[in-house]
mmCIF file of C-alpha atoms in Angstrom:
data_model
loop_
_atom_site.group_PDB
_atom_site.id
_atom_site.type_symbol
_atom_site.label_atom_id
_atom_site.label_comp_id
_atom_site.label_asym_id
_atom_site.label_seq_id
_atom_site.Cartn_x
_atom_site.Cartn_y
_atom_site.Cartn_z
ATOM 1 C CA VAL A 1 -12.028 -41.549 27.324
ATOM 2 C CA ASN A 2 -15.440 -42.507 29.722
ATOM 3 C CA ALA A 3 -18.332 -40.455 28.550
ATOM 4 C CA TRP A 4 -20.581 -42.196 31.160
ATOM 5 C CA GLY A 5 -20.292 -39.320 33.788
ATOM 6 C CA LYS A 6 -20.772 -40.097 37.115
ATOM 7 C CA GLY A 7 -21.538 -43.904 37.396
ATOM 8 C CA SER A 8 -23.532 -47.041 36.176
ATOM 9 C CA ASP A 9 -26.362 -46.240 39.070
ATOM 10 C CA GLU A 10 -27.115 -42.658 38.133
ATOM 11 C CA PHE A 11 -30.617 -43.233 36.783
ATOM 12 C CA ASP A 12 -31.553 -45.021 39.729
ATOM 13 C CA ASP A 13 -31.310 -41.871 42.085
ATOM 14 C CA ALA A 14 -32.691 -39.620 39.104
ATOM 15 C CA PRO A 15 -34.592 -36.244 40.280
ATOM 16 C CA PRO A 16 -38.163 -36.802 40.784
ATOM 17 C CA SER A 17 -40.637 -34.663 38.408
ATOM 18 C CA GLN A 18 -41.680 -30.966 38.868
ATOM 19 C CA PRO A 19 -43.878 -30.336 41.911
ATOM 20 C CA ASP A 20 -46.848 -30.656 40.258
ATOM 21 C CA GLY A 21 -45.801 -34.062 38.083
ATOM 22 C CA VAL A 22 -46.934 -32.316 34.714
ATOM 23 C CA GLY A 23 -44.031 -30.535 33.429
ATOM 24 C CA GLU A 24 -41.325 -33.104 32.994
ATOM 25 C CA THR A 25 -43.612 -36.330 32.673
ATOM 26 C CA ALA A 26 -45.116 -34.665 29.433
ATOM 27 C CA GLU A 27 -41.392 -33.863 28.291
ATOM 28 C CA VAL A 28 -40.172 -37.850 28.715
ATOM 29 C CA LEU A 29 -43.222 -39.678 28.221
ATOM 30 C CA ASP A 30 -46.385 -39.645 26.085
ATOM 31 C CA PRO A 31 -49.388 -39.721 28.234
ATOM 32 C CA LYS A 32 -51.815 -40.667 25.544
ATOM 33 C CA MET A 33 -49.995 -44.031 24.806
ATOM 34 C CA LEU A 34 -49.801 -44.790 28.275
ATOM 35 C CA GLU A 35 -53.488 -44.110 29.331
ATOM 36 C CA ASP A 36 -54.360 -46.209 25.889
ATOM 37 C CA TRP A 37 -52.192 -49.138 27.545
ATOM 38 C CA GLN A 38 -54.071 -48.326 30.727
ATOM 39 C CA ALA A 39 -57.571 -48.364 29.065
ATOM 40 C CA PHE A 40 -56.602 -51.841 27.222
ATOM 41 C CA LEU A 41 -55.038 -54.173 29.996
ATOM 42 C CA PRO A 42 -56.482 -54.891 33.451
ATOM 43 C CA GLU A 43 -55.075 -53.188 36.010
ATOM 44 C CA ASP A 44 -52.296 -55.538 37.289
ATOM 45 C CA GLN A 45 -51.266 -56.116 34.022
ATOM 46 C CA PHE A 46 -50.475 -52.423 32.958
ATOM 47 C CA ALA A 47 -48.744 -52.343 36.531
ATOM 48 C CA THR A 48 -46.620 -55.440 35.579
ATOM 49 C CA LEU A 49 -46.078 -53.758 32.116
ATOM 50 C CA VAL A 50 -44.940 -50.635 33.586
ATOM 51 C CA ARG A 51 -42.710 -52.337 36.439
ATOM 52 C CA ASP A 52 -41.218 -54.666 33.449
ATOM 53 C CA GLN A 53 -40.348 -52.158 31.384
ATOM 54 C CA VAL A 54 -38.438 -50.006 34.602
ATOM 55 C CA THR A 55 -36.572 -53.112 35.024
ATOM 56 C CA ASP A 56 -35.941 -54.062 31.416
ATOM 57 C CA SER A 57 -34.951 -50.442 30.702
ATOM 58 C CA ARG A 58 -32.358 -50.267 33.327
ATOM 59 C CA SER A 59 -30.918 -53.949 32.423
ATOM 60 C CA CYS A 60 -30.272 -52.998 28.871
ATOM 61 C CA LEU A 61 -28.759 -49.921 29.905
ATOM 62 C CA ARG A 62 -26.123 -51.731 32.085
ATOM 63 C CA LEU A 63 -25.457 -53.783 29.014
ATOM 64 C CA LEU A 64 -25.402 -50.724 26.581
ATOM 65 C CA LYS A 65 -22.725 -49.120 29.187
ATOM 66 C CA GLN A 66 -20.468 -52.126 29.509
ATOM 67 C CA ALA A 67 -20.753 -52.457 25.679
ATOM 68 C CA VAL A 68 -19.699 -48.493 24.889
ATOM 69 C CA GLU A 69 -16.783 -49.194 27.700
ATOM 70 C CA ALA A 70 -15.601 -52.290 25.548
ATOM 71 C CA GLY A 71 -15.939 -50.541 22.328
ATOM 72 C CA ALA A 72 -18.309 -52.834 21.381
ATOM 73 C CA PHE A 73 -19.969 -50.786 18.603
ATOM 74 C CA ASP A 74 -22.058 -53.678 17.225
ATOM 75 C CA ASP A 75 -23.418 -54.812 20.541
ATOM 76 C CA VAL A 76 -24.014 -50.991 21.346
ATOM 77 C CA GLY A 77 -26.238 -50.579 17.964
ATOM 78 C CA LYS A 78 -28.110 -53.609 18.962
ATOM 79 C CA LEU A 79 -28.708 -52.398 22.587
ATOM 80 C CA ALA A 80 -29.823 -49.067 21.012
ATOM 81 C CA HIS A 81 -32.179 -50.815 19.041
ATOM 82 C CA ASP A 82 -33.875 -52.830 21.652
ATOM 83 C CA LEU A 83 -34.215 -49.707 23.949
ATOM 84 C CA LYS A 84 -35.645 -47.706 21.080
ATOM 85 C CA SER A 85 -38.211 -50.442 20.551
ATOM 86 C CA SER A 86 -39.406 -51.285 24.008
ATOM 87 C CA CYS A 87 -39.268 -47.487 25.377
ATOM 88 C CA GLY A 88 -41.158 -46.636 22.190
ATOM 89 C CA ALA A 89 -43.964 -48.982 22.817
ATOM 90 C CA ILE A 90 -44.612 -48.055 26.241
ATOM 91 C CA GLY A 91 -44.276 -44.159 25.642
ATOM 92 C CA MET A 92 -40.768 -43.181 26.765
ATOM 93 C CA PHE A 93 -40.400 -41.159 23.602
ATOM 94 C CA GLU A 94 -36.931 -39.070 24.210
ATOM 95 C CA VAL A 95 -35.572 -42.218 25.120
ATOM 96 C CA GLN A 96 -36.634 -43.770 21.891
ATOM 97 C CA ARG A 97 -35.697 -40.894 20.019
ATOM 98 C CA LEU A 98 -31.904 -40.616 21.404
ATOM 99 C CA ALA A 99 -31.594 -44.472 21.142
ATOM 100 C CA LYS A 100 -32.347 -44.132 17.381
ATOM 101 C CA ASN A 101 -29.916 -41.510 16.970
ATOM 102 C CA LEU A 102 -27.240 -43.820 19.109
ATOM 103 C CA GLU A 103 -28.217 -46.832 16.829
ATOM 104 C CA HIS A 104 -27.368 -45.183 13.631
ATOM 105 C CA ALA A 105 -24.346 -43.752 15.084
ATOM 106 C CA CYS A 106 -23.515 -47.417 15.414
ATOM 107 C CA LEU A 107 -24.982 -48.563 12.124
ATOM 108 C CA GLU A 108 -22.653 -45.696 10.001
ATOM 109 C CA GLU A 109 -19.679 -46.615 12.586
ATOM 110 C CA ARG A 110 -19.524 -43.155 13.697
ATOM 111 C CA GLN A 111 -18.220 -44.154 17.222
ATOM 112 C CA GLU A 112 -17.427 -40.645 18.433
ATOM 113 C CA ASP A 113 -20.744 -39.630 17.973
ATOM 114 C CA ALA A 114 -22.183 -43.042 19.785
ATOM 115 C CA GLN A 115 -19.475 -42.457 22.875
ATOM 116 C CA ALA A 116 -20.959 -38.982 23.040
ATOM 117 C CA LEU A 117 -24.675 -40.135 22.861
ATOM 118 C CA ALA A 118 -24.231 -42.880 25.071
ATOM 119 C CA PRO A 119 -24.958 -40.663 28.553
ATOM 120 C CA ALA A 120 -27.914 -38.669 26.932
ATOM 121 C CA VAL A 121 -29.463 -42.167 26.550
ATOM 122 C CA GLU A 122 -28.649 -42.801 30.124
ATOM 123 C CA GLU A 123 -30.004 -39.717 31.364
ATOM 124 C CA ALA A 124 -33.207 -40.036 29.262
ATOM 125 C CA VAL A 125 -33.898 -43.236 30.941
ATOM 126 C CA GLY A 126 -33.209 -42.419 34.207
ATOM 127 C CA THR A 127 -35.967 -39.319 33.935
ATOM 128 C CA ALA A 128 -38.301 -41.521 32.116
ATOM 129 C CA VAL A 129 -38.032 -44.250 34.785
ATOM 130 C CA ALA A 130 -38.368 -41.418 37.448
ATOM 131 C CA ALA A 131 -41.370 -40.013 35.370
ATOM 132 C CA LEU A 132 -42.982 -43.465 35.381
ATOM 133 C CA LYS A 133 -42.221 -44.292 39.028
ATOM 134 C CA GLU A 134 -43.864 -40.819 39.995
ATOM 135 C CA ARG A 135 -46.831 -41.256 37.681
ATOM 136 C CA TYR A 136 -47.920 -44.908 38.776
ATOM 137 C CA ALA A 137 -46.626 -44.471 42.557
ATOM 138 C CA MET A 138 -44.232 -47.295 42.175
#
C-alpha cells in the first residue's frame, strides 16, 4: 500500500501561509532560531543557507519516499535522521519532530508506523518550505 497520497511533488505546490504570514509560519518554524541565524550570518550567506535548506529538504524527501516505497527501512531511518538534524538546525521544528518519530519507528523495526508517518513528514516539509519561501520572499 502506498501511503504517500497524491504524489512526489505535492510539497512543491504547498499552500501559502495564512494571509497575515504569522499563524502557520509560527507553527512550523522557530522564528527565534531563524532570527539568530539571520543576525549571525551576512545577508548573502543567510539567503544561501535558507535556499540550500529548501533544496536539501526536497531532495532528502524524494529519497525518503523512494526508500519507503522500496521497503528499505534502514535507508528510511538514515534519511529521517538527516532530515531531523538539518531541519532542526534551521528551526523547522515540526519536520524535526516528525522525522525523529519516523527515525525511531525504523530503528525499532515498526514498519507499519514508519509507513504511516512518511506522509506526515512529506506534508510538514511542504508546509515548512512554503513558510520559508513566504517569510524570505523566495
